[in-house]
Every structure is written in structure tokens, then in C-alpha cells.
Tab-separated table of C-alpha atoms in Angstrom:
chain	number	residue	atom	x	y	z
A	2	MET	CA	-53.964	-57.652	0.645
A	3	ASN	CA	-56.274	-59.013	3.233
A	4	ILE	CA	-58.214	-56.229	3.973
A	5	VAL	CA	-60.144	-57.489	6.800
A	6	SER	CA	-57.552	-59.641	8.393
A	7	GLU	CA	-54.851	-57.247	8.042
A	8	GLY	CA	-56.955	-54.422	9.214
A	9	THR	CA	-59.818	-55.021	11.367
A	10	VAL	CA	-58.961	-58.254	12.643
A	11	LEU	CA	-55.404	-57.117	13.691
A	12	ALA	CA	-57.038	-53.906	15.791
A	13	LEU	CA	-59.257	-56.535	17.704
A	14	GLU	CA	-55.857	-58.794	18.329
A	15	GLU	CA	-53.802	-55.544	19.487
A	16	HIS	CA	-56.327	-54.349	22.116
A	17	ASP	CA	-56.336	-57.904	24.379
A	18	SER	CA	-52.650	-56.881	25.558
A	19	GLY	CA	-51.398	-53.957	27.357
A	20	SER	CA	-52.358	-52.278	30.898
A	21	LEU	CA	-55.744	-52.083	31.930
A	22	ARG	CA	-56.129	-48.671	31.037
A	23	THR	CA	-54.683	-49.086	27.618
A	24	ARG	CA	-57.370	-52.317	27.266
A	25	ILE	CA	-60.221	-50.250	28.197
A	26	TRP	CA	-59.223	-47.012	26.061
A	27	ASP	CA	-59.022	-49.539	23.134
A	28	GLU	CA	-62.069	-51.499	23.932
A	29	SER	CA	-64.011	-48.110	24.204
A	30	LYS	CA	-63.050	-47.198	20.657
A	31	ILE	CA	-64.118	-50.441	19.033
A	32	THR	CA	-67.387	-50.408	21.338
A	33	TRP	CA	-68.463	-46.485	19.968
A	34	ARG	CA	-66.793	-47.639	15.969
A	35	ILE	CA	-69.724	-49.759	16.107
A	36	ALA	CA	-72.297	-48.021	18.668
A	37	PHE	CA	-72.154	-44.400	17.096
A	38	PRO	CA	-73.136	-45.661	13.465
A	39	SER	CA	-76.087	-47.847	14.773
A	40	ILE	CA	-77.225	-44.852	17.255
A	41	ILE	CA	-77.287	-42.312	13.605
A	42	SER	CA	-78.756	-45.039	11.754
A	43	LYS	CA	-81.748	-45.671	14.337
A	44	VAL	CA	-82.487	-41.981	14.711
A	45	THR	CA	-82.375	-41.233	11.296
A	46	SER	CA	-84.382	-43.766	10.502
A	47	PHE	CA	-87.068	-43.556	13.224
A	48	GLY	CA	-86.951	-39.260	12.331
A	49	ILE	CA	-88.033	-40.258	8.804
A	50	ILE	CA	-91.407	-41.688	9.810
A	51	VAL	CA	-91.877	-38.566	12.126
A	52	VAL	CA	-91.038	-36.237	9.106
A	53	THR	CA	-93.734	-38.251	7.072
A	54	GLN	CA	-96.426	-38.284	10.111
A	55	SER	CA	-95.247	-34.274	10.338
A	56	PHE	CA	-96.274	-33.380	6.618
A	57	LEU	CA	-99.196	-35.578	6.603
A	58	GLY	CA	-100.510	-33.487	9.703
A	59	HIS	CA	-100.433	-30.451	7.560
A	60	VAL	CA	-102.307	-32.058	5.020
A	61	SER	CA	-105.742	-33.126	6.881
A	62	GLU	CA	-106.438	-34.751	10.100
A	63	VAL	CA	-107.653	-37.810	8.964
A	64	ASP	CA	-104.356	-38.750	7.095
A	65	LEU	CA	-102.446	-37.675	10.236
A	66	ALA	CA	-104.528	-40.368	12.253
A	67	ALA	CA	-104.616	-42.795	9.134
A	68	PHE	CA	-100.543	-42.516	9.258
A	69	ALA	CA	-100.381	-42.745	13.184
A	70	LEU	CA	-102.886	-45.857	13.250
A	71	VAL	CA	-100.882	-47.671	10.377
A	72	GLN	CA	-97.486	-46.894	11.934
A	73	THR	CA	-98.402	-47.979	15.440
A	74	ILE	CA	-100.167	-50.890	14.594
A	75	PHE	CA	-99.071	-52.350	11.271
A	76	GLU	CA	-95.646	-51.290	11.082
A	77	ARG	CA	-94.677	-51.401	14.582
A	78	PHE	CA	-95.897	-55.411	14.190
A	79	VAL	CA	-94.176	-55.998	10.909
A	80	SER	CA	-90.816	-54.500	11.911
A	81	GLY	CA	-90.787	-55.795	15.259
A	82	ILE	CA	-91.174	-59.408	13.744
A	83	LEU	CA	-88.180	-58.419	11.212
A	84	LEU	CA	-85.864	-56.583	13.363
A	85	GLY	CA	-86.091	-59.975	16.010
A	86	MET	CA	-85.571	-62.406	13.010
A	87	SER	CA	-82.587	-60.227	11.750
A	88	SER	CA	-80.946	-60.636	14.961
A	89	ALA	CA	-79.835	-64.010	13.808
A	90	THR	CA	-77.625	-62.860	10.787
A	91	GLU	CA	-76.273	-60.084	13.598
A	92	THR	CA	-75.236	-63.675	15.550
A	93	LEU	CA	-73.839	-65.838	13.118
A	94	CYS	CA	-72.021	-63.039	11.190
A	95	GLY	CA	-70.474	-61.789	14.591
A	96	GLN	CA	-69.510	-65.227	15.172
A	97	ALA	CA	-67.635	-66.027	11.847
A	98	PHE	CA	-66.262	-62.861	11.647
A	99	GLY	CA	-64.390	-63.630	14.821
A	100	ALA	CA	-63.410	-67.029	13.736
A	101	GLY	CA	-61.849	-65.914	10.146
A	102	GLN	CA	-64.521	-67.404	8.266
A	103	PHE	CA	-65.322	-64.053	6.109
A	104	HIS	CA	-66.669	-65.731	3.444
A	105	MET	CA	-69.636	-67.670	5.415
A	106	MET	CA	-70.682	-63.666	6.076
A	107	GLY	CA	-71.679	-63.435	2.716
A	108	ILE	CA	-74.101	-67.080	2.514
A	109	TYR	CA	-75.628	-65.815	6.186
A	110	LEU	CA	-76.929	-62.861	4.912
A	111	GLN	CA	-78.220	-64.651	1.907
A	112	ARG	CA	-79.823	-66.685	3.911
A	113	SER	CA	-81.312	-64.292	6.142
A	114	TRP	CA	-82.681	-62.403	2.910
A	115	ILE	CA	-84.518	-65.765	2.074
A	116	VAL	CA	-85.855	-66.504	5.351
A	117	ASN	CA	-87.229	-62.538	5.926
A	118	VAL	CA	-88.668	-62.684	2.405
A	119	LEU	CA	-90.717	-65.613	2.862
A	120	THR	CA	-91.957	-64.239	6.160
A	121	SER	CA	-92.511	-60.966	4.586
A	122	VAL	CA	-94.237	-62.560	1.896
A	123	ALA	CA	-96.668	-64.504	4.803
A	124	MET	CA	-97.455	-61.090	6.216
A	125	LEU	CA	-98.594	-59.445	3.144
A	126	PRO	CA	-102.414	-59.928	3.676
A	127	ILE	CA	-102.064	-57.903	6.544
A	128	PHE	CA	-101.268	-55.051	4.515
A	129	ILE	CA	-103.325	-55.997	1.904
A	130	PHE	CA	-106.411	-56.445	3.708
A	131	ALA	CA	-105.925	-53.266	6.171
A	132	LYS	CA	-109.096	-51.497	5.695
A	133	PRO	CA	-111.690	-54.468	6.914
A	134	ILE	CA	-108.936	-55.238	9.743
A	135	LEU	CA	-109.396	-51.645	10.696
A	136	ASN	CA	-112.979	-51.720	10.224
A	137	LEU	CA	-113.046	-54.633	12.585
A	138	LEU	CA	-111.384	-52.749	15.327
A	139	GLY	CA	-113.920	-50.357	15.238
A	140	GLN	CA	-111.911	-47.552	13.660
A	141	GLU	CA	-113.837	-45.026	11.820
A	142	LYS	CA	-114.213	-45.438	8.253
A	143	ASP	CA	-113.045	-42.466	6.619
A	144	ILE	CA	-109.830	-43.686	9.156
A	145	ALA	CA	-110.092	-47.221	7.972
A	146	GLU	CA	-110.307	-46.050	4.455
A	147	VAL	CA	-107.386	-43.630	3.973
A	148	GLY	CA	-105.441	-46.507	6.460
A	149	GLY	CA	-106.142	-49.181	3.646
A	150	LYS	CA	-104.223	-47.012	1.172
A	151	ILE	CA	-101.722	-46.305	3.341
A	152	CYS	CA	-100.995	-49.466	4.140
A	153	LEU	CA	-100.498	-50.495	0.336
A	154	TRP	CA	-97.593	-47.824	0.250
A	155	PHE	CA	-96.296	-49.594	3.091
A	156	ILE	CA	-96.144	-52.754	0.973
A	157	PRO	CA	-92.766	-51.764	-0.611
A	158	LEU	CA	-91.406	-50.686	2.879
A	159	LEU	CA	-91.705	-54.376	4.365
A	160	TYR	CA	-89.135	-55.768	1.622
A	161	TYR	CA	-86.959	-52.551	2.599
A	162	PHE	CA	-87.048	-53.608	6.346
A	163	VAL	CA	-85.711	-57.117	5.084
A	164	PHE	CA	-82.516	-55.594	3.311
A	165	SER	CA	-82.004	-52.972	5.860
A	166	LEU	CA	-81.835	-54.387	9.172
A	167	THR	CA	-79.975	-57.689	7.496
A	168	ILE	CA	-77.466	-55.521	5.555
A	169	GLN	CA	-76.753	-53.173	8.913
A	170	MET	CA	-76.078	-56.353	10.796
A	171	TYR	CA	-73.646	-57.828	8.580
A	172	LEU	CA	-71.956	-54.612	8.289
A	173	GLN	CA	-71.797	-53.911	11.678
A	174	ALA	CA	-70.352	-57.618	12.319
A	175	GLN	CA	-67.310	-56.489	10.650
A	176	LEU	CA	-67.019	-53.256	11.838
A	177	LYS	CA	-68.103	-51.317	8.498
A	178	ASN	CA	-71.341	-50.160	9.161
A	179	MET	CA	-70.152	-46.184	9.241
A	180	ILE	CA	-71.554	-46.340	5.552
A	181	VAL	CA	-74.877	-47.119	6.897
A	182	GLY	CA	-75.001	-43.963	9.365
A	183	TRP	CA	-73.613	-41.981	6.226
A	184	LEU	CA	-76.694	-43.663	4.215
A	185	SER	CA	-78.961	-43.134	6.819
A	186	THR	CA	-77.986	-39.404	7.277
A	187	VAL	CA	-78.263	-38.456	3.460
A	188	SER	CA	-81.533	-40.493	3.259
A	189	PHE	CA	-83.036	-38.520	6.309
A	190	VAL	CA	-81.933	-34.925	4.593
A	191	LEU	CA	-82.901	-36.098	1.180
A	192	HIS	CA	-86.353	-37.171	2.541
A	193	VAL	CA	-87.476	-33.814	4.400
A	194	LEU	CA	-86.259	-31.936	1.109
A	195	LEU	CA	-88.611	-33.860	-0.875
A	196	SER	CA	-91.216	-34.366	1.343
A	197	TRP	CA	-91.219	-30.022	1.265
A	198	ILE	CA	-91.332	-30.201	-2.660
A	199	PHE	CA	-94.001	-32.918	-3.124
A	200	VAL	CA	-95.981	-32.182	-0.140
A	201	THR	CA	-95.856	-28.380	0.319
A	202	LYS	CA	-94.994	-27.365	-3.144
A	203	LEU	CA	-96.327	-29.446	-5.341
A	204	GLY	CA	-99.797	-30.512	-3.244
A	205	LEU	CA	-99.586	-34.075	-3.883
A	206	GLY	CA	-100.507	-34.664	-0.084
A	207	LEU	CA	-100.671	-38.165	0.884
A	208	THR	CA	-99.371	-39.663	-2.335
A	209	GLY	CA	-96.411	-37.495	-2.339
A	210	ALA	CA	-95.618	-38.198	1.284
A	211	MET	CA	-95.966	-41.810	0.798
A	212	GLY	CA	-93.821	-42.146	-2.100
A	213	VAL	CA	-91.220	-39.762	-0.851
A	214	LEU	CA	-91.202	-41.906	2.103
A	215	ASN	CA	-90.271	-45.000	-0.172
A	216	ILE	CA	-88.053	-43.308	-2.325
A	217	SER	CA	-85.997	-42.322	0.417
A	218	CYS	CA	-85.619	-45.566	2.286
A	219	TRP	CA	-84.862	-47.770	-1.102
A	220	LEU	CA	-81.971	-45.289	-2.100
A	221	GLN	CA	-80.731	-45.892	0.935
A	222	ILE	CA	-80.702	-49.890	0.495
A	223	ILE	CA	-79.792	-49.102	-3.526
A	224	GLY	CA	-76.451	-47.590	-1.886
A	225	LEU	CA	-75.920	-50.307	0.228
A	226	PHE	CA	-76.010	-52.756	-2.413
A	227	VAL	CA	-73.659	-50.450	-4.226
A	228	TYR	CA	-71.417	-50.830	-1.463
A	229	ILE	CA	-71.397	-54.643	-1.133
A	230	PHE	CA	-71.572	-55.865	-4.575
A	231	GLY	CA	-69.163	-52.971	-5.920
A	232	GLY	CA	-66.085	-54.649	-4.121
A	233	TRP	CA	-66.087	-52.873	-0.524
A	234	CYS	CA	-66.615	-56.098	1.502
A	235	PRO	CA	-64.199	-58.454	-0.782
A	236	ASN	CA	-63.662	-61.005	1.562
A	237	THR	CA	-66.962	-61.261	3.090
A	238	TRP	CA	-69.135	-61.099	-0.042
A	239	LYS	CA	-68.409	-63.367	-2.617
A	240	GLY	CA	-71.281	-62.990	-4.642
A	241	PHE	CA	-75.055	-64.854	-4.925
A	242	THR	CA	-74.597	-69.036	-4.490
A	243	LYS	CA	-76.757	-71.741	-4.164
A	244	ASP	CA	-75.167	-72.610	-1.011
A	245	ALA	CA	-77.253	-69.972	0.784
A	246	PHE	CA	-80.313	-72.476	0.403
A	247	VAL	CA	-78.136	-75.354	2.194
A	248	ASP	CA	-79.143	-75.353	6.229
A	249	LEU	CA	-81.840	-73.153	6.383
A	250	PHE	CA	-83.591	-75.152	9.167
A	251	PRO	CA	-81.193	-74.052	11.685
A	252	VAL	CA	-81.249	-70.213	10.421
A	253	ILE	CA	-85.093	-70.481	10.726
A	254	LYS	CA	-84.884	-71.815	14.082
A	255	LEU	CA	-82.598	-68.918	15.328
A	256	SER	CA	-84.711	-66.702	13.379
A	257	ILE	CA	-87.764	-67.241	14.964
A	258	SER	CA	-86.405	-67.680	18.527
A	259	SER	CA	-84.820	-63.969	17.590
A	260	GLY	CA	-88.321	-62.595	16.341
A	261	VAL	CA	-90.136	-63.509	19.401
A	262	MET	CA	-87.407	-62.451	21.646
A	263	LEU	CA	-87.514	-58.613	20.280
A	264	CYS	CA	-91.526	-58.912	19.578
A	265	LEU	CA	-92.119	-59.543	23.232
A	266	GLU	CA	-90.220	-56.756	24.097
A	267	LEU	CA	-91.470	-54.504	21.416
A	268	TRP	CA	-94.952	-55.353	22.025
A	269	TYR	CA	-94.925	-54.513	25.808
A	270	ASN	CA	-95.063	-51.093	26.149
A	271	SER	CA	-97.577	-50.702	23.358
A	272	ILE	CA	-99.850	-53.000	25.532
A	273	LEU	CA	-99.518	-50.832	28.434
A	274	VAL	CA	-100.548	-47.404	26.561
A	275	LEU	CA	-103.729	-49.447	25.261
A	276	LEU	CA	-104.424	-50.275	28.820
A	277	ALA	CA	-103.997	-46.462	29.691
A	278	GLY	CA	-106.722	-45.917	27.118
A	279	TYR	CA	-109.468	-47.391	29.261
A	280	MET	CA	-108.419	-45.379	32.141
A	281	LYS	CA	-110.766	-41.984	33.526
A	282	ASN	CA	-109.344	-38.737	31.678
A	283	ALA	CA	-107.962	-41.333	29.257
A	284	SER	CA	-106.498	-38.298	26.914
A	285	ILE	CA	-104.557	-37.096	29.493
A	286	ALA	CA	-103.315	-40.385	30.576
A	287	ILE	CA	-102.425	-41.542	27.272
A	288	SER	CA	-100.330	-38.201	26.355
A	289	ALA	CA	-98.392	-37.844	29.749
A	290	PHE	CA	-97.488	-41.626	29.514
A	291	SER	CA	-96.901	-41.415	25.314
A	292	ILE	CA	-94.657	-38.630	26.091
A	293	CYS	CA	-92.796	-40.161	28.937
A	294	LEU	CA	-92.179	-43.187	26.553
A	295	ASN	CA	-90.986	-41.075	23.565
A	296	ILE	CA	-88.492	-39.847	25.930
A	297	SER	CA	-87.661	-43.224	27.066
A	298	THR	CA	-87.675	-44.268	23.910
A	299	LEU	CA	-85.390	-41.403	22.009
A	300	GLN	CA	-82.925	-42.283	25.326
A	301	LEU	CA	-83.301	-46.051	24.474
A	302	MET	CA	-82.039	-45.422	20.704
A	303	LEU	CA	-78.814	-44.264	22.476
A	304	CYS	CA	-78.651	-47.821	24.410
A	305	LEU	CA	-79.647	-50.091	21.242
A	306	GLY	CA	-76.371	-48.656	19.851
A	307	PHE	CA	-74.441	-50.490	22.866
A	308	LEU	CA	-77.132	-53.510	22.164
A	309	ALA	CA	-75.214	-53.856	19.123
A	310	ALA	CA	-71.752	-53.022	20.135
A	311	SER	CA	-72.260	-55.819	23.040
A	312	CYS	CA	-73.452	-58.134	20.498
A	313	VAL	CA	-70.635	-57.653	17.873
A	314	ARG	CA	-68.303	-57.832	20.633
A	315	VAL	CA	-69.310	-60.924	22.377
A	316	SER	CA	-70.149	-62.821	18.961
A	317	ASN	CA	-66.477	-61.740	17.497
A	318	GLU	CA	-64.817	-62.564	20.690
A	319	LEU	CA	-66.599	-66.136	21.023
A	320	GLY	CA	-65.678	-66.580	17.339
A	321	ARG	CA	-62.229	-65.943	17.844
A	322	GLY	CA	-62.070	-68.552	20.923
A	323	LYS	CA	-61.488	-65.468	23.359
A	324	PRO	CA	-63.816	-66.073	26.236
A	325	LYS	CA	-61.949	-63.695	28.709
A	326	ALA	CA	-61.714	-60.871	25.919
A	327	ALA	CA	-65.594	-61.221	25.608
A	328	THR	CA	-66.098	-60.919	29.414
A	329	PHE	CA	-64.106	-57.897	29.276
A	330	SER	CA	-65.959	-56.235	26.320
A	331	ILE	CA	-69.049	-56.838	28.312
A	332	LYS	CA	-67.927	-54.796	31.601
A	333	VAL	CA	-66.476	-51.891	29.243
A	334	ILE	CA	-69.639	-51.731	27.297
A	335	LEU	CA	-72.010	-52.027	30.338
A	336	ALA	CA	-70.133	-49.332	32.379
A	337	THR	CA	-70.296	-47.337	29.640
A	338	SER	CA	-74.129	-47.714	28.885
A	339	THR	CA	-74.765	-47.427	32.586
A	340	SER	CA	-72.883	-44.340	33.096
A	341	ILE	CA	-74.769	-42.542	30.207
A	342	GLY	CA	-77.725	-43.758	31.579
A	343	VAL	CA	-76.725	-42.292	35.146
A	344	ILE	CA	-76.738	-39.095	33.370
A	345	PHE	CA	-80.097	-39.530	31.334
A	346	SER	CA	-81.523	-40.356	34.274
A	347	VAL	CA	-80.969	-37.353	36.675
A	348	ILE	CA	-81.803	-35.020	33.790
A	349	CYS	CA	-85.628	-36.340	33.616
A	350	LEU	CA	-85.468	-36.726	37.351
A	351	ILE	CA	-84.713	-32.551	37.532
A	352	PHE	CA	-86.283	-31.498	34.082
A	353	ALA	CA	-89.036	-34.158	33.315
A	354	ARG	CA	-91.811	-31.101	33.491
A	355	GLN	CA	-89.743	-28.851	31.080
A	356	ILE	CA	-89.058	-31.397	28.562
A	357	SER	CA	-92.940	-32.305	28.470
A	358	TYR	CA	-93.196	-28.881	26.659
A	359	LEU	CA	-91.381	-30.429	23.834
A	360	PHE	CA	-94.328	-32.531	23.379
A	361	THR	CA	-97.395	-30.614	24.838
A	362	ASN	CA	-98.598	-27.050	25.272
A	363	SER	CA	-100.979	-28.748	27.825
A	364	GLU	CA	-100.556	-27.982	31.985
A	365	LYS	CA	-102.173	-30.791	32.809
A	366	VAL	CA	-100.436	-33.191	30.869
A	367	ALA	CA	-97.157	-31.185	31.683
A	368	GLU	CA	-98.111	-31.731	35.184
A	369	GLU	CA	-98.855	-35.526	34.874
A	370	VAL	CA	-95.521	-35.960	33.219
A	371	SER	CA	-93.874	-34.042	36.098
A	372	SER	CA	-95.454	-36.608	38.776
A	373	LEU	CA	-94.011	-39.072	36.708
A	374	SER	CA	-90.603	-38.165	36.862
A	375	VAL	CA	-89.035	-40.955	39.448
A	376	LEU	CA	-90.724	-43.440	37.417
A	377	LEU	CA	-89.473	-42.334	34.193
A	378	SER	CA	-85.366	-41.986	35.220
A	379	LEU	CA	-85.843	-45.252	37.289
A	380	SER	CA	-86.824	-46.199	33.312
A	381	VAL	CA	-84.038	-44.527	31.783
A	382	LEU	CA	-81.468	-45.862	34.130
A	383	LEU	CA	-82.874	-49.567	33.386
A	384	ASN	CA	-82.918	-48.417	29.944
A	385	SER	CA	-78.907	-48.216	29.768
A	386	VAL	CA	-78.596	-51.722	31.356
A	387	GLN	CA	-80.785	-54.303	29.843
A	388	PRO	CA	-80.280	-53.770	25.963
A	389	VAL	CA	-76.552	-54.646	26.729
A	390	LEU	CA	-77.534	-57.620	28.064
A	391	THR	CA	-79.613	-58.490	25.725
A	392	GLY	CA	-76.728	-57.926	23.244
A	393	VAL	CA	-74.889	-60.246	25.050
A	394	ALA	CA	-77.291	-62.516	24.923
A	395	VAL	CA	-77.728	-62.311	20.929
A	396	GLY	CA	-74.142	-62.451	20.736
A	397	ALA	CA	-73.790	-65.515	22.415
A	398	GLY	CA	-76.811	-67.148	20.305
A	399	MET	CA	-78.870	-67.493	23.316
A	400	GLN	CA	-82.239	-65.969	21.962
A	401	THR	CA	-84.447	-68.949	23.295
A	402	ILE	CA	-83.605	-68.114	26.868
A	403	VAL	CA	-84.063	-64.466	26.074
A	404	ALA	CA	-87.222	-65.401	24.723
A	405	TYR	CA	-88.664	-67.164	27.370
A	406	VAL	CA	-87.174	-64.489	30.157
A	407	ASN	CA	-89.061	-62.058	28.219
A	408	LEU	CA	-92.576	-64.118	28.387
A	409	GLY	CA	-92.062	-64.526	31.718
A	410	SER	CA	-90.924	-60.968	32.690
A	411	TYR	CA	-93.225	-58.918	30.810
A	412	TYR	CA	-96.524	-60.795	30.300
A	413	VAL	CA	-96.492	-63.131	33.534
A	414	ILE	CA	-95.305	-60.339	35.987
A	415	GLY	CA	-95.390	-57.051	34.377
A	416	ILE	CA	-98.797	-56.698	32.957
A	417	PRO	CA	-100.499	-58.545	35.626
A	418	VAL	CA	-99.145	-56.281	38.579
A	419	GLY	CA	-99.940	-53.402	36.208
A	420	VAL	CA	-103.641	-54.035	35.584
A	421	LEU	CA	-103.648	-55.081	39.339
A	422	LEU	CA	-102.100	-51.696	40.760
A	423	ARG	CA	-104.338	-49.775	38.190
A	424	TYR	CA	-107.430	-51.163	39.435
A	425	VAL	CA	-107.235	-51.981	42.879
A	426	THR	CA	-105.162	-49.008	43.727
A	427	ASP	CA	-105.451	-45.289	43.343
A	428	LEU	CA	-102.253	-45.100	41.365
A	429	GLY	CA	-103.583	-44.968	38.096
A	430	ILE	CA	-101.108	-44.349	34.963
A	431	LYS	CA	-98.422	-44.508	38.105
A	432	GLY	CA	-99.699	-48.332	38.473
A	433	LEU	CA	-99.424	-49.124	34.962
A	434	TRP	CA	-96.130	-47.705	35.226
A	435	ILE	CA	-94.822	-49.539	37.942
A	436	GLY	CA	-95.907	-52.821	36.369
A	437	LEU	CA	-93.713	-52.211	33.430
A	438	LEU	CA	-90.546	-51.047	35.724
A	439	CYS	CA	-91.401	-54.648	37.294
A	440	GLY	CA	-91.281	-56.424	34.651
A	441	VAL	CA	-88.231	-54.912	33.074
A	442	LEU	CA	-86.385	-55.050	36.415
A	443	VAL	CA	-87.108	-58.531	36.827
A	444	GLN	CA	-85.944	-59.249	33.242
A	445	THR	CA	-82.531	-57.183	34.013
A	446	ILE	CA	-81.885	-59.119	37.529
A	447	ILE	CA	-82.431	-62.809	35.266
A	448	LEU	CA	-80.088	-61.637	32.262
A	449	SER	CA	-77.482	-60.381	34.773
A	450	TYR	CA	-77.796	-63.821	36.710
A	451	ILE	CA	-77.523	-65.354	33.009
A	452	VAL	CA	-74.386	-63.559	31.841
A	453	TRP	CA	-72.709	-64.029	35.687
A	454	ARG	CA	-73.374	-67.488	35.619
A	455	THR	CA	-72.132	-68.506	32.007
A	456	ASP	CA	-69.692	-70.532	31.306
A	457	TRP	CA	-67.796	-68.567	28.481
A	458	ASP	CA	-65.163	-71.365	27.694
A	459	GLU	CA	-68.524	-73.355	27.098
A	460	GLN	CA	-69.894	-71.098	24.896
A	461	VAL	CA	-66.918	-70.917	22.775
A	462	ASN	CA	-67.060	-74.608	22.464
A	463	LYS	CA	-70.597	-74.273	21.339
A	464	VAL	CA	-69.829	-71.418	18.768
A	465	SER	CA	-67.120	-73.642	17.081
A	466	GLN	CA	-69.154	-76.342	16.699
A	467	ARG	CA	-71.854	-74.505	15.184
A	468	LEU	CA	-69.797	-72.296	12.496
A	469	ASN	CA	-67.653	-76.018	11.668
A	470	LYS	CA	-70.958	-77.629	11.301
A	471	TRP	CA	-72.470	-75.167	9.059
A	472	LEU	CA	-69.204	-74.179	7.477
A	473	VAL	CA	-68.653	-74.219	3.683
A	474	LYS	CA	-65.071	-74.347	2.486
A	475	PRO	CA	-63.919	-71.724	0.278
A	476	SER	CA	-63.402	-74.054	-2.501
A	477	GLU	CA	-66.545	-75.312	-2.330
A	478	GLU	CA	-67.484	-71.843	-2.817
A	479	SER	CA	-65.595	-71.593	-5.859
A	480	ASN	CA	-66.871	-74.214	-7.456
A	481	GLY	CA	-70.340	-73.026	-7.187
A	482	SER	CA	-69.115	-69.624	-8.667
A	483	SER	CA	-71.099	-70.852	-12.033
A	484	SER	CA	-74.488	-70.301	-10.356
A	485	GLN	CA	-73.187	-66.973	-8.985
A	486	ALA	CA	-75.245	-63.765	-10.399
């Protein structure tokens, strides 16, 4: 029985017909089928880092500061690059699945592993020489010393990101990412338990915390390997093959475009937080700004699920040669995400001060957060729209265009406006955030225009040409089976 084509693809085809209400309902079910496991995975993965940081906070202040520094500077830098480069897997696998080229998905996955592993090797010196790098950045010697040790523990996690990100995108392209949600949840629960045993009960401190972090993350990867290699993806995984080493340059090109696109976005907030550190009452400014960004980030994780959904749905429908179905999916997902964004925006506008007490006991910080409630609510609202548009662009393979949009919106408009308002006016932290919002707003407007003006029939042709150009026929794949592992 052809599990993929007779199951999932049939569901995709059935919801193209029927009344508008039925089509919206069917599209919403598929959207949440993709988005929900993605949300669970992102929240639990973020939670594992938070739990580790929390346990280290009970070991020593130096360990806590060093871990926070490594996580903010090194881990975010590397994961941003690998996340961006992995979105090429999302594009190619989603389009191949829609076109019925199921066997190509396994080849695209292997090609992405090759590209991302090479990228990780190139970034190894950052972790190996973390201590001198931190010293050059002017960090205290004891923090730099501990930070250098932590970075060595992060090297296995570097390769965890390679497999975790690519496999998740490979599975969600074929609507099988519920396994990712389950494994992420189990990994999180296990991480909390093991951290308590190794750090609190056995008193292993930093070594115990970082060892458990690696164990928890890699158990999830082992589970994913078992799922793929064990026969649960029979149509899309045909084994290791030498064909994965063919046509790598186009994959590298798309991966680099994807990496630049997302890195420019992920580093944007970090730069603004850094700029906040040069203000008067910097501790209050950074704390308030960071709390607001944490609130915004938690809501953004929900919206990143819709980014995944929009990417998968658009890439699937373009691969199937259904431009109208792709545009219908965009409308449904955008309406769903925006509705949720409006609800969260109102909550932040009304309860910003109360929410801030989840992060701080300081009245001054809470007051500063309250004064930022309007900007926070606007940021949350934009968060519900912008990721969906980015997902649409990724699904269509337009990463290069979005990279230029991000560069112009964030670094030509957003940061300069924020700095100008910070130094020329008395807006302080509000000026920086207004600059941030200006960048996001410009990006959202431009992406909306691009999506509106896109000729989706032409995109179908481009996708068809790309897939046919890179297609390895199943018979050829079989002939190469002798080289399979």
C-alpha cells in the first residue's frame, strides 16, 4: 500500500472541492496538523535551554552568567545560521512531496545533511577558541574561563541542530511531524528529571547540567533516526545513496540564501538589546526591554508554527501544480494567525504590568514594562503576520528576495531609526523599540506586496522546472542501491 500517496495526498486533494465553509474547515485542520507539533517542538526545545539555565543558576552566579553569555552569543549565532540553511530542506521537500516525487525527499534530506555538517565544521573554531574570544570581548576572566568550558560542551549540540532542524522540516513537509512533537515533549520531561538527579542530588554542577543537556537532545535525534530508518517513511526514505552528492551547488546556494534571510532577522533583536546597554539606567532598560522581548518571543513561537504551516502548504500546492489552492491556503493561515495575534495583542495591552511580574520583582522594571505596553501589543500583532509571509516566501523558494528585504528593512531602516530616536529625542528605550517596529512594519508591507503581486502560475512553472532538473528517477535510485548503507 502506498501510504503517502493514498493517505496524506488524498486528504490534500479532497479538500480542494466543496463549499467555502468546508474548504476553510479542511484547510484549518491541515494547518493545525502541521503547526501544532511545530509549536510543541519549539516551546520544549526553548524550555530545555531555560531549564538548564535555571539549574545552573542554583550552582553559582558565574556558571549562570557564563551559560547565558554562551547561549546568547554563540548558540544563537550558530543555531540561527543552521536554522536558516535548513529552511532550504523545507522548500525542496515540500515541493517534492506536492509533486509526488517522494523518493527525492530522502535525497534532499541527505544533501542538506552534507551541506549543514560542512557548515558546522567551519564554525567549530568559534567554540574551540571561545575563551580567547570572550576575553577579546572584554568579559571577566572567570566568566570567560567557564564560558570556554561550556562552549566545548556545546560542540555535540552543534550537530544536534544539524539533524534536528533538517529532519523536522523533512517530516513536516509530508505531514508526519507529530512524532517530533512527541519526542520533544518526552525529551523535555526527561531533561527536567535528569537535571534534578545529576545537578541537585548528585551535585555534579556544570558538568552534570551540560552532560544532561547533550543526553536529552541526542535521545530525541536517536528517536527520529529510529522513526526514519525503521520504516515509518517507506516512500520518502530509500536509504543512503551516492546521489546525495550530486547537484549540491544549487542546494548550497539556496541554503546560503535561507541562512542569510533568517540570521538577519534573528540577530536584529540582539543588536537592539545590545544598544539598550549603552543607555542611562541600563540595567532597568535592558531588563524591561528583555522582558518585553521574552513575552513577544513566546508569542512568536506560536506564530512560527504558522510559518511552518504556510511554508509546507504553499510548497505542497506549488509542487502539485495548484496555484489557486496555494493562495487559498495563504488566506486561511494568515487569517488564523492574525486572529490569534489580535487576542494576544489585547492581552499585552491590558495586562503588560501584571505579566512583567512573572519575570521580575522590581517595581521600576514593571513600571517600565507597563510604559512599553502599546509598543509590545503592536509588536505582538506584527508577529502574527510577518512569519506567515516569510513562510510563504520560503515555500515558494524566494529566500534570496526576502534576505534583501530583511537587510533593507532591519539594518537600513529599523536600527538607524531606533538609534536616531534614542540619541536625538528623549524617548530612550521607546525610541529603540519604535525603530524595531519600523523595520518589522516595512518588512511586513514589502512582503505583503510581494505575495500579492506574485504570479503563482509562474511559480508553479518555476517549481516544476527546478524539480524536474534535479530529479533522480526511482530506477536510477535503485541502481545506486548497492552503495546504500
